[in-house]
Tab-separated table of C-alpha atoms in Angstrom:
chain	number	residue	atom	x	y	z
A	160	UNK	CA	-2.739	-12.753	-2.175
A	161	UNK	CA	-5.717	-11.414	-4.080
A	162	UNK	CA	-4.951	-9.514	-7.267
A	163	UNK	CA	-8.417	-8.813	-8.672
A	164	UNK	CA	-8.140	-5.030	-8.468
A	165	UNK	CA	-8.988	-2.583	-11.277
A	166	UNK	CA	-6.291	-1.907	-13.861
A	167	UNK	CA	-6.849	1.813	-14.359
A	168	UNK	CA	-4.626	4.207	-12.451
A	169	UNK	CA	-5.853	5.996	-9.363
A	170	UNK	CA	-7.311	9.417	-10.110
A	171	UNK	CA	-5.496	12.559	-9.079
A	172	UNK	CA	-6.129	13.489	-5.441
A	173	UNK	CA	-8.667	16.296	-5.193
A	174	UNK	CA	-9.522	18.635	-2.341
A	175	UNK	CA	-12.786	17.657	-0.682
A	176	UNK	CA	-15.141	20.602	-0.287
A	177	UNK	CA	-16.765	21.282	3.072
A	178	UNK	CA	-20.294	20.796	1.731
A	179	UNK	CA	-19.525	17.786	-0.446
A	180	UNK	CA	-20.620	15.192	2.081
A	181	UNK	CA	-23.913	16.866	2.958
A	182	UNK	CA	-24.839	17.413	-0.697
A	183	UNK	CA	-24.249	13.763	-1.585
A	184	UNK	CA	-25.990	12.433	1.520
A	185	UNK	CA	-22.780	10.851	2.772
A	186	UNK	CA	-20.264	12.044	5.377
A	187	UNK	CA	-16.787	13.214	4.470
A	188	UNK	CA	-15.246	11.190	7.317
A	189	UNK	CA	-16.200	7.730	8.571
A	190	UNK	CA	-14.453	6.834	11.845
A	191	UNK	CA	-14.539	3.101	12.584
A	192	UNK	CA	-14.148	1.852	16.147
A	193	UNK	CA	-13.473	-1.922	16.092
A	194	UNK	CA	-14.513	-3.602	19.345
A	195	UNK	CA	-14.492	-7.010	20.969
A	196	UNK	CA	-16.101	-7.478	24.390
A	197	UNK	CA	-15.968	-3.765	25.279
A	198	UNK	CA	-19.344	-3.366	27.026
A	199	UNK	CA	-17.789	-1.190	29.743
A	200	UNK	CA	-15.662	1.174	27.639
A	201	UNK	CA	-17.691	1.433	24.436
A	202	UNK	CA	-20.313	3.981	25.513
A	203	UNK	CA	-17.895	6.471	27.161
A	204	UNK	CA	-15.628	6.193	24.121
A	205	UNK	CA	-18.341	6.866	21.541
A	206	UNK	CA	-19.870	9.706	23.580
A	207	UNK	CA	-16.494	11.396	23.964
A	208	UNK	CA	-15.583	10.910	20.297
A	209	UNK	CA	-18.977	12.140	19.082
A	210	UNK	CA	-18.790	15.236	21.272
A	211	UNK	CA	-15.280	16.034	20.046
A	212	UNK	CA	-16.218	15.696	16.371
A	213	UNK	CA	-19.426	17.707	16.788
A	214	UNK	CA	-17.502	20.569	18.430
A	215	UNK	CA	-14.309	20.659	16.366
A	216	UNK	CA	-14.700	18.872	13.046
A	217	UNK	CA	-15.854	21.175	10.203
A	218	UNK	CA	-17.096	18.394	7.910
A	219	UNK	CA	-19.933	15.892	8.012
A	220	UNK	CA	-18.875	12.778	9.900
A	221	UNK	CA	-20.030	9.330	10.909
A	222	UNK	CA	-18.936	6.978	13.707
A	223	UNK	CA	-19.215	3.258	12.937
A	224	UNK	CA	-18.917	0.710	15.729
A	225	UNK	CA	-17.605	-2.540	14.209
A	226	UNK	CA	-18.345	-5.337	16.654
A	227	UNK	CA	-16.402	-8.434	15.660
A	228	UNK	CA	-17.989	-11.408	17.432
A	229	UNK	CA	-18.317	-9.995	20.945
A	230	UNK	CA	-19.794	-12.418	23.471
A	231	UNK	CA	-20.838	-9.874	26.119
A	232	UNK	CA	-23.329	-6.958	25.955
A	233	UNK	CA	-21.251	-4.958	23.460
A	234	UNK	CA	-23.783	-5.423	20.589
A	235	UNK	CA	-26.603	-4.102	22.773
A	236	UNK	CA	-24.572	-1.049	23.795
A	237	UNK	CA	-23.615	-0.375	20.172
A	238	UNK	CA	-27.235	-0.701	19.066
A	239	UNK	CA	-28.440	1.713	21.731
A	240	UNK	CA	-25.801	4.283	20.758
A	241	UNK	CA	-26.812	3.997	17.108
A	242	UNK	CA	-30.440	4.713	18.038
A	243	UNK	CA	-29.770	7.681	20.287
A	244	UNK	CA	-26.817	9.505	18.674
A	245	UNK	CA	-27.062	11.080	15.204
A	246	UNK	CA	-24.308	9.995	12.856
A	247	UNK	CA	-23.585	6.758	14.749
A	248	UNK	CA	-24.202	3.287	13.355
A	249	UNK	CA	-23.174	-0.222	14.341
A	250	UNK	CA	-22.370	-3.439	12.540
A	251	UNK	CA	-21.684	-6.897	13.815
A	252	UNK	CA	-19.392	-9.477	12.260
A	253	UNK	CA	-19.617	-13.083	13.343
A	254	UNK	CA	-15.846	-13.662	13.183
A	255	UNK	CA	-13.080	-12.030	15.199
A	256	UNK	CA	-10.264	-9.944	13.795
A	257	UNK	CA	-9.571	-6.227	13.859
A	258	UNK	CA	-8.306	-6.306	10.288
A	259	UNK	CA	-11.414	-8.172	9.140
A	260	UNK	CA	-13.677	-5.586	10.784
A	261	UNK	CA	-11.820	-2.637	9.273
A	262	UNK	CA	-11.638	-4.116	5.798
A	263	UNK	CA	-15.338	-5.035	5.772
A	264	UNK	CA	-16.614	-1.647	6.923
A	265	UNK	CA	-14.089	0.384	4.915
A	266	UNK	CA	-14.829	-1.569	1.743
A	267	UNK	CA	-18.514	-0.677	1.908
A	268	UNK	CA	-18.335	2.851	3.301
A	269	UNK	CA	-19.501	5.720	1.105
A	270	UNK	CA	-17.254	8.293	2.828
A	271	UNK	CA	-14.268	9.662	0.857
A	272	UNK	CA	-12.054	9.605	3.977
A	273	UNK	CA	-11.937	6.568	6.264
A	274	UNK	CA	-10.307	6.382	9.681
A	275	UNK	CA	-10.170	4.148	12.715
A	276	UNK	CA	-9.134	4.371	16.338
A	277	UNK	CA	-8.978	1.999	19.265
A	278	UNK	CA	-11.889	1.976	21.693
A	279	UNK	CA	-9.707	2.970	24.660
A	280	UNK	CA	-8.968	6.351	22.981
A	281	UNK	CA	-5.358	6.148	24.114
A	282	UNK	CA	-4.510	8.734	21.450
A	283	UNK	CA	-5.338	12.375	22.192
A	284	UNK	CA	-8.314	13.309	20.004
A	285	UNK	CA	-6.752	16.678	19.208
A	286	UNK	CA	-4.645	14.777	16.663
A	287	UNK	CA	-7.699	13.621	14.693
A	288	UNK	CA	-8.122	16.726	12.541
A	289	UNK	CA	-4.361	16.911	11.735
A	290	UNK	CA	-4.580	13.201	10.845
A	291	UNK	CA	-7.313	13.544	8.226
A	292	UNK	CA	-6.520	17.064	6.983
A	293	UNK	CA	-3.833	15.912	4.475
A	294	UNK	CA	-6.322	13.398	3.057
A	295	UNK	CA	-9.119	15.941	2.779
A	296	UNK	CA	-6.821	18.477	1.106
A	297	UNK	CA	-5.598	15.902	-1.424
A	298	UNK	CA	-2.001	16.033	-0.219
A	299	UNK	CA	-1.661	12.429	1.000
A	300	UNK	CA	-3.149	8.971	0.481
A	301	UNK	CA	-2.825	7.583	4.011
A	302	UNK	CA	-2.125	9.104	7.417
A	303	UNK	CA	-0.922	7.465	10.620
A	304	UNK	CA	-0.396	8.534	14.182
A	305	UNK	CA	3.148	7.993	15.414
A	306	UNK	CA	4.116	7.384	19.017
A	307	UNK	CA	7.791	7.195	18.055
A	308	UNK	CA	8.151	10.686	16.572
A	309	UNK	CA	10.424	13.034	18.497
A	310	UNK	CA	7.627	15.422	19.411
A	311	UNK	CA	5.248	12.676	20.551
A	312	UNK	CA	4.471	12.326	24.254
A	313	UNK	CA	3.889	8.734	25.309
A	314	UNK	CA	3.092	7.173	28.667
A	315	UNK	CA	3.518	3.388	28.702
A	316	UNK	CA	5.490	0.648	30.374
A	317	UNK	CA	9.046	-0.365	29.509
A	318	UNK	CA	7.948	-3.744	28.134
A	319	UNK	CA	5.522	-2.291	25.577
A	320	UNK	CA	7.992	0.438	24.634
A	321	UNK	CA	10.716	-2.131	23.944
A	322	UNK	CA	8.399	-4.378	21.913
A	323	UNK	CA	7.126	-1.457	19.833
A	324	UNK	CA	10.597	-0.166	18.976
A	325	UNK	CA	11.962	-3.656	18.311
A	326	UNK	CA	9.067	-4.388	15.960
A	327	UNK	CA	9.663	-1.225	13.974
A	328	UNK	CA	13.381	-2.046	13.720
A	329	UNK	CA	12.399	-5.437	12.278
A	330	UNK	CA	10.140	-3.752	9.726
A	331	UNK	CA	12.875	-1.330	8.674
A	332	UNK	CA	15.512	-4.036	8.315
A	333	UNK	CA	13.395	-6.746	6.676
A	334	UNK	CA	10.788	-4.841	4.641
A	335	UNK	CA	12.665	-1.534	4.208
A	336	UNK	CA	9.751	0.311	5.835
A	337	UNK	CA	10.265	4.053	6.292
A	338	UNK	CA	7.211	4.853	8.429
A	339	UNK	CA	7.943	5.073	12.126
A	340	UNK	CA	4.980	3.420	13.875
A	341	UNK	CA	3.015	0.583	12.298
A	342	UNK	CA	0.793	-0.455	15.196
A	343	UNK	CA	-0.581	2.798	16.576
A	344	UNK	CA	-4.387	2.413	16.505
A	345	UNK	CA	-4.939	5.770	14.862
A	346	UNK	CA	-4.954	5.756	11.052
A	347	UNK	CA	-6.822	7.152	8.052
A	348	UNK	CA	-6.997	6.428	4.317
A	349	UNK	CA	-8.699	7.973	1.292
A	350	UNK	CA	-11.679	5.966	0.068
A	351	UNK	CA	-10.514	5.430	-3.512
A	352	UNK	CA	-7.151	4.172	-2.248
A	353	UNK	CA	-8.864	1.754	0.129
A	354	UNK	CA	-10.918	0.264	-2.718
A	355	UNK	CA	-7.685	-0.667	-4.554
A	356	UNK	CA	-5.471	-1.519	-1.623
A	357	UNK	CA	-7.728	-3.550	0.686
A	358	UNK	CA	-8.143	-6.557	-1.684
A	359	UNK	CA	-4.357	-6.984	-1.628
A	360	UNK	CA	-4.175	-7.121	2.180
A	361	UNK	CA	-4.434	-10.703	3.368
A	362	UNK	CA	-4.193	-10.423	7.152
A	363	UNK	CA	-7.397	-10.122	9.186
A	364	UNK	CA	-5.852	-9.528	12.616
A	365	UNK	CA	-3.330	-7.154	14.166
A	366	UNK	CA	-0.844	-7.356	11.283
A	367	UNK	CA	-3.454	-5.746	9.004
A	368	UNK	CA	-2.070	-2.254	9.729
A	369	UNK	CA	1.496	-3.195	8.908
A	370	UNK	CA	0.619	-5.004	5.708
A	371	UNK	CA	-1.543	-2.095	4.557
A	372	UNK	CA	1.251	0.427	5.158
A	373	UNK	CA	4.031	-1.671	3.613
A	374	UNK	CA	2.085	-2.264	0.399
A	375	UNK	CA	1.059	1.395	0.190
A	376	UNK	CA	4.638	2.552	0.676
A	377	UNK	CA	6.028	0.099	-1.876
A	378	UNK	CA	3.411	1.292	-4.372
A	379	UNK	CA	4.641	4.861	-3.983
A	380	UNK	CA	1.585	6.206	-2.166
A	381	UNK	CA	2.125	9.154	0.166
A	382	UNK	CA	1.885	8.399	3.892
A	383	UNK	CA	1.574	11.332	6.287
A	384	UNK	CA	2.705	10.888	9.899
A	385	UNK	CA	1.251	12.837	12.824
A	386	UNK	CA	3.045	12.935	16.206
A	387	UNK	CA	0.528	11.999	18.889
A	388	UNK	CA	0.149	12.114	22.643
A	389	UNK	CA	-0.608	8.587	23.768
A	390	UNK	CA	-1.384	7.037	27.164
A	391	UNK	CA	-1.203	3.254	27.498
A	392	UNK	CA	-4.366	1.449	28.557
A	393	UNK	CA	-3.426	-0.792	31.522
A	394	UNK	CA	-6.560	-2.905	30.978
A	395	UNK	CA	-5.707	-3.774	27.366
A	396	UNK	CA	-6.637	-7.352	26.461
A	397	UNK	CA	-4.082	-7.701	23.652
A	398	UNK	CA	-2.029	-10.889	23.996
A	399	UNK	CA	1.480	-9.568	23.340
A	400	UNK	CA	3.305	-12.864	22.676
A	401	UNK	CA	0.639	-14.263	20.354
A	402	UNK	CA	0.337	-10.962	18.510
A	403	UNK	CA	4.115	-10.684	18.083
A	404	UNK	CA	4.288	-14.227	16.696
A	405	UNK	CA	1.545	-13.560	14.160
A	406	UNK	CA	3.207	-10.286	13.183
A	407	UNK	CA	6.520	-12.023	12.483
A	408	UNK	CA	4.727	-14.587	10.331
A	409	UNK	CA	3.122	-11.729	8.440
A	410	UNK	CA	6.485	-10.014	7.927
A	411	UNK	CA	7.847	-13.214	6.373
A	412	UNK	CA	4.802	-13.670	4.120
A	413	UNK	CA	4.748	-10.091	2.846
A	414	UNK	CA	8.520	-10.001	2.394
A	415	UNK	CA	8.413	-13.152	0.300
A	416	UNK	CA	5.547	-11.817	-1.840
A	417	UNK	CA	7.419	-8.568	-2.473
A	418	UNK	CA	10.667	-10.391	-3.264
A	419	UNK	CA	9.081	-12.496	-6.023
A	420	UNK	CA	6.966	-9.636	-7.383
A	421	UNK	CA	3.673	-11.422	-6.643
A	422	UNK	CA	1.729	-8.232	-5.866
A	423	UNK	CA	0.389	-5.965	-8.655
A	424	UNK	CA	1.394	-2.756	-6.894
A	425	UNK	CA	1.460	-0.877	-10.194
A	426	UNK	CA	-2.341	-0.832	-9.992
A	427	UNK	CA	-1.974	1.690	-7.171
A	428	UNK	CA	-0.015	4.151	-9.324
A	429	UNK	CA	-0.876	7.817	-9.014
A	430	UNK	CA	-0.527	10.344	-11.834
A	431	UNK	CA	2.405	12.694	-11.330
A	432	UNK	CA	0.808	15.720	-9.684
A	433	UNK	CA	-2.778	16.881	-9.724
A	434	UNK	CA	-2.277	19.497	-12.434
A	435	UNK	CA	-3.335	18.101	-15.858
A	436	UNK	CA	-0.314	19.849	-17.358
A	437	UNK	CA	1.932	17.498	-15.425
A	438	UNK	CA	0.583	14.623	-17.532
A	439	UNK	CA	0.259	16.450	-20.834
A	440	UNK	CA	3.764	17.719	-21.605
A	441	UNK	CA	4.601	16.770	-25.181
A	442	UNK	CA	7.976	15.680	-26.468
A	443	UNK	CA	9.384	14.697	-23.083
A	444	UNK	CA	9.904	10.949	-22.505
A	445	UNK	CA	8.286	10.025	-19.217
A	446	UNK	CA	10.538	8.671	-16.532
A	447	UNK	CA	13.753	9.181	-18.533
A	448	UNK	CA	15.652	10.918	-15.726
A	449	UNK	CA	14.591	8.330	-13.166
A	450	UNK	CA	15.463	5.489	-15.523
A	451	UNK	CA	18.902	6.958	-16.180
A	452	UNK	CA	19.636	7.222	-12.470
A	453	UNK	CA	18.449	3.669	-11.830
A	454	UNK	CA	20.323	2.293	-14.828
A	455	UNK	CA	23.570	4.003	-13.792
A	456	UNK	CA	23.285	2.660	-10.246
A	457	UNK	CA	22.604	-0.875	-11.459
A	458	UNK	CA	25.317	-0.532	-14.093
A	459	UNK	CA	27.935	0.559	-11.548
A	460	UNK	CA	27.213	-2.458	-9.357
A	461	UNK	CA	27.143	-4.778	-12.381
A	462	UNK	CA	30.497	-3.475	-13.587
A	463	UNK	CA	32.010	-4.037	-10.160
A	464	UNK	CA	30.655	-7.603	-10.086
A	465	UNK	CA	31.902	-8.153	-13.630
A	466	UNK	CA	35.448	-6.989	-12.828
A	467	UNK	CA	35.599	-9.128	-9.689
A	468	UNK	CA	34.376	-12.202	-11.580
A	469	UNK	CA	36.800	-11.550	-14.447
A	470	UNK	CA	39.720	-11.344	-12.041
A	471	UNK	CA	38.664	-14.605	-10.391
A	472	UNK	CA	38.098	-16.463	-13.672
A	473	UNK	CA	41.356	-15.109	-15.136
A	474	UNK	CA	43.389	-17.019	-12.555
A	475	UNK	CA	42.432	-20.326	-14.132
A	476	UNK	CA	41.491	-19.640	-17.773
A	477	UNK	CA	42.388	-17.363	-20.669
A	478	UNK	CA	41.127	-13.799	-21.057
A	479	UNK	CA	38.388	-14.604	-23.602
A	480	UNK	CA	36.797	-17.368	-21.508
A	481	UNK	CA	37.110	-15.316	-18.335
A	482	UNK	CA	35.508	-12.344	-20.066
A	483	UNK	CA	32.634	-14.417	-21.459
A	484	UNK	CA	31.838	-16.100	-18.132
A	485	UNK	CA	31.992	-12.879	-16.107
A	486	UNK	CA	29.899	-11.007	-18.646
A	487	UNK	CA	27.255	-13.754	-18.785
A	488	UNK	CA	26.739	-13.893	-14.999
A	489	UNK	CA	26.693	-10.129	-14.573
A	490	UNK	CA	24.380	-9.679	-17.591
A	491	UNK	CA	21.685	-11.984	-16.157
A	492	UNK	CA	21.807	-10.133	-12.840
A	493	UNK	CA	21.855	-6.770	-14.637
A	494	UNK	CA	18.748	-7.594	-16.689
A	495	UNK	CA	16.830	-8.760	-13.610
A	496	UNK	CA	17.803	-5.662	-11.607
A	497	UNK	CA	16.995	-3.226	-14.422
A	498	UNK	CA	13.692	-4.974	-15.085
A	499	UNK	CA	12.480	-4.341	-11.555
A	500	UNK	CA	14.328	-1.236	-10.353
A	501	UNK	CA	14.897	0.842	-13.495
A	502	UNK	CA	11.892	0.100	-15.681
A	503	UNK	CA	9.406	-0.809	-12.933
A	504	UNK	CA	8.290	-4.173	-14.329
A	505	UNK	CA	6.889	-6.352	-11.528
A	506	UNK	CA	5.574	-9.875	-11.453
A	507	UNK	CA	6.749	-12.921	-13.362
A	508	UNK	CA	4.950	-12.197	-16.618
A	509	UNK	CA	7.410	-11.848	-19.487
A	510	UNK	CA	10.445	-12.514	-17.287
A	511	UNK	CA	11.778	-15.321	-19.493
A	512	UNK	CA	11.333	-13.246	-22.641
A	513	UNK	CA	13.073	-10.288	-21.031
A	514	UNK	CA	16.032	-12.461	-20.041
A	515	UNK	CA	16.227	-13.873	-23.568
A	516	UNK	CA	16.284	-10.371	-25.009
A	517	UNK	CA	18.821	-9.404	-22.378
A	518	UNK	CA	21.076	-12.228	-23.571
A	519	UNK	CA	20.931	-10.793	-27.081
A	520	UNK	CA	22.058	-7.474	-25.635
A	521	UNK	CA	24.727	-9.418	-23.751
A	522	UNK	CA	25.934	-10.937	-27.005
A	523	UNK	CA	26.380	-7.465	-28.475
A	524	UNK	CA	28.366	-6.426	-25.412
A	525	UNK	CA	30.404	-9.610	-25.670
A	526	UNK	CA	31.326	-8.767	-29.257
A	527	UNK	CA	32.461	-5.292	-28.195
A	528	UNK	CA	34.545	-6.454	-25.236
A	529	UNK	CA	35.957	-9.565	-26.904
A	530	UNK	CA	36.836	-7.544	-29.994
A	531	UNK	CA	38.628	-5.018	-27.795
A	532	UNK	CA	40.630	-7.783	-26.097
A	533	UNK	CA	41.506	-9.325	-29.474
A	534	UNK	CA	42.627	-5.967	-30.815
A	535	UNK	CA	44.728	-5.368	-27.692
A	536	UNK	CA	46.385	-8.778	-28.017
A	537	UNK	CA	47.179	-8.203	-31.669
A	538	UNK	CA	48.652	-4.780	-30.928
A	539	UNK	CA	50.813	-5.524	-27.876
A	540	UNK	CA	51.278	-9.287	-27.788
A	541	UNK	CA	51.197	-9.896	-24.016
A	542	UNK	CA	49.451	-6.956	-22.300
A	543	UNK	CA	49.500	-6.622	-18.518
A	544	UNK	CA	46.445	-7.397	-16.404
A	545	UNK	CA	45.972	-3.712	-15.643
A	546	UNK	CA	45.959	-2.852	-19.341
A	547	UNK	CA	43.363	-5.529	-20.002
A	548	UNK	CA	41.120	-4.097	-17.290
A	549	UNK	CA	41.483	-0.554	-18.665
A	550	UNK	CA	40.502	-1.690	-22.162
A	551	UNK	CA	37.570	-3.687	-20.802
A	552	UNK	CA	36.304	-0.687	-18.798
A	553	UNK	CA	36.366	1.484	-21.921
A	554	UNK	CA	34.631	-1.198	-23.980
A	555	UNK	CA	32.011	-1.695	-21.238
A	556	UNK	CA	31.229	2.017	-21.176
A	557	UNK	CA	30.378	1.867	-24.850
A	558	UNK	CA	28.399	-1.343	-24.322
A	559	UNK	CA	26.537	0.267	-21.395
A	560	UNK	CA	25.257	3.154	-23.509
A	561	UNK	CA	24.098	0.711	-26.162
A	562	UNK	CA	22.545	-1.538	-23.518
A	563	UNK	CA	20.432	1.310	-22.093
A	564	UNK	CA	19.151	2.269	-25.527
A	565	UNK	CA	18.244	-1.334	-26.356
A	566	UNK	CA	16.644	-1.917	-22.960
A	567	UNK	CA	14.496	1.210	-23.260
A	568	UNK	CA	13.506	0.763	-26.905
A	569	UNK	CA	13.317	-3.038	-27.256
A	570	UNK	CA	13.472	-5.098	-24.044
A	571	UNK	CA	11.305	-2.845	-21.828
A	572	UNK	CA	9.500	-0.528	-24.261
A	573	UNK	CA	7.113	2.116	-22.950
A	574	UNK	CA	3.930	0.786	-24.457
A	575	UNK	CA	0.849	-1.200	-23.516
A	576	UNK	CA	-1.685	-3.173	-25.470
A	577	UNK	CA	-3.410	-0.045	-26.698
A	578	UNK	CA	-0.203	1.459	-27.983
A	579	UNK	CA	0.344	3.918	-25.139
A	580	UNK	CA	4.022	4.798	-25.304
A	581	UNK	CA	4.156	6.571	-21.991
A	582	UNK	CA	4.513	3.844	-19.385
A	583	UNK	CA	6.657	0.806	-18.557
A	584	UNK	CA	5.604	-2.715	-19.358
A	585	UNK	CA	3.198	-4.011	-16.736
A	586	UNK	CA	2.157	-0.564	-15.484
A	587	UNK	CA	-1.425	0.649	-15.883
A	588	UNK	CA	-2.254	2.918	-18.771
A	589	UNK	CA	-2.435	6.639	-18.028
A	590	UNK	CA	-5.915	7.955	-18.567
A	591	UNK	CA	-6.679	11.489	-19.740
A	592	UNK	CA	-7.780	13.718	-16.898
A	593	UNK	CA	-11.322	14.124	-18.132
A	594	UNK	CA	-11.770	10.624	-19.501
A	595	UNK	CA	-13.826	8.231	-17.408
A	596	UNK	CA	-12.194	4.980	-16.401
A	597	UNK	CA	-13.801	1.651	-17.145
A	598	UNK	CA	-14.714	1.612	-13.453
A	599	UNK	CA	-14.073	4.717	-11.359
A	600	UNK	CA	-11.813	4.129	-8.391
A	601	UNK	CA	-14.273	5.685	-6.027
A	602	UNK	CA	-17.170	3.451	-7.058
A	603	UNK	CA	-18.043	0.905	-4.358
A	604	UNK	CA	-17.159	-2.710	-4.853
A	605	UNK	CA	-20.812	-3.614	-5.292
A	606	UNK	CA	-21.153	-1.308	-8.315
A	607	UNK	CA	-24.333	-0.992	-10.380
A	608	UNK	CA	-22.934	-3.241	-13.076
A	609	UNK	CA	-23.242	-6.172	-10.689
A	610	UNK	CA	-26.805	-5.396	-9.554
A	611	UNK	CA	-29.861	-7.289	-10.740
A	612	UNK	CA	-31.227	-6.194	-14.096
A	613	UNK	CA	-34.569	-5.198	-12.665
A	614	UNK	CA	-33.066	-2.665	-10.295
A	615	UNK	CA	-32.322	0.782	-11.755
A	616	UNK	CA	-28.678	1.838	-11.659
A	617	UNK	CA	-29.420	4.922	-9.630
A	618	UNK	CA	-32.027	3.317	-7.381
A	619	UNK	CA	-31.162	3.269	-3.686
A	620	UNK	CA	-30.688	-0.046	-1.977
A	621	UNK	CA	-33.722	-1.319	-0.150
A	622	UNK	CA	-33.735	-0.452	3.543
A	623	UNK	CA	-35.821	-1.413	6.522
A	624	UNK	CA	-38.960	0.601	7.006
A	625	UNK	CA	-37.878	1.771	10.447
A	626	UNK	CA	-34.591	3.210	9.238
A	627	UNK	CA	-34.485	6.970	8.549
A	628	UNK	CA	-34.251	8.054	4.921
A	629	UNK	CA	-30.890	9.692	5.424
A	630	UNK	CA	-29.363	6.756	7.268
A	631	UNK	CA	-26.463	5.004	5.540
A	632	UNK	CA	-27.200	1.811	3.701
A	633	UNK	CA	-26.349	-1.318	5.700
A	634	UNK	CA	-23.632	-3.684	4.691
A	635	UNK	CA	-24.808	-6.698	2.682
A	636	UNK	CA	-25.792	-9.795	4.585
A	637	UNK	CA	-22.793	-11.706	3.304
A	638	UNK	CA	-19.444	-10.127	2.523
A	639	UNK	CA	-16.397	-11.766	1.008
A	640	UNK	CA	-13.654	-9.957	2.912
A	641	UNK	CA	-10.626	-12.191	2.349
A	642	UNK	CA	-11.669	-14.965	0.018
A	643	UNK	CA	-13.639	-16.425	2.952
A	644	UNK	CA	-17.388	-16.157	3.481
A	645	UNK	CA	-18.080	-13.893	6.467
A	646	UNK	CA	-21.617	-13.604	7.770
A	647	UNK	CA	-22.550	-10.067	8.656
A	648	UNK	CA	-25.733	-8.504	9.951
A	649	UNK	CA	-26.796	-5.000	10.844
A	650	UNK	CA	-27.743	-4.744	14.515
A	651	UNK	CA	-28.942	-1.203	14.471
């Protein structure tokens, strides 16, 4: 998994103005149509899509045909469409993979809203504006079409229906996914989110969609779902068994990465709300209410585990040894759970130090509970098991309050290297609303800082003489899409 994404938080979502794209020379929406050997269906698809957008879409738009290694006449058809239709361009990649095509074009697009749809246009195009509207308005980060929503109308065979629903059940049970339809070829994403999220997505095939959505959801990004009308394409060339096998491998890989905290999802954090006042309230500790809820939930489970372990250990050893063993096991689990769930610390960095500090907190709790047991024994001689448990519960309540204070102030303090006391360890620093980040999230990957010294920062990229002035800049000749060198050339 790649982790070389910027550290600064994502900016607040803003509403895109209707004239913003025209003024900047870039469209508001870039719709990508990935194709492979679609010489027959490509032209009717693009003509229909272009006509629909020209008639109904109130913003500037672009249609990009992403040909990934077609061996038929698809590149020629795409090139002809790019010459004859305004706002249409084509790119060719020399390696197959829908995910590779989407990631390459999205990563280098200058549009603030990016979308894609399958070439067969199985989804009713009337859902396109509702799909991108929440992204344009600043309400959501991603949007997906759902064939499994109650109000959706879907025409497809029993086999595909069963596979689709079974796959989503697997995602919900294994990856705790809450979105309803991962594989519908009808999705959109805001450009600044794509710049951060795409480098973390490893898959280059059909699992690309699922991986993108799972990581976005785990990072707390907002995903909007649109019920769609969808008619199955009987001529689809998707190999169901092979695709399902690769998807299951992807589920295992992503689940393992999430379980060990290998993904820096905190780099996708959004500020709370778009109003600057939401991030400038003085005297209120950030995240205190959420941390209290998480700590209480973890504490309740830890106490239950502790009492069960104490009862088991007590059958073979004395109360002090049983108490120490049960408290030690539950304390290690409690520290690990609070580290991830309550205080939002992900990854392996500092885990050993946090456990060591947690053991110090455990020692304080051990003194409280052991002292309570000793005092009970001195007072009553041979107390009953129920009395011992009651005293331990009371002592643990006191130890729990102390544990939360020590965790918040010492083990997982809200500070970063610059002394910002407003975020958990490992989370990106919050930036003032009007302060520029070290690299803006909406700046393309090939930013001016990486250009040759003899080229002005604001100078446009060189373009072929036969390309119109207002045409979008082509992708670079070589693009590193997934840590692998992918040759790419513009066929327009």
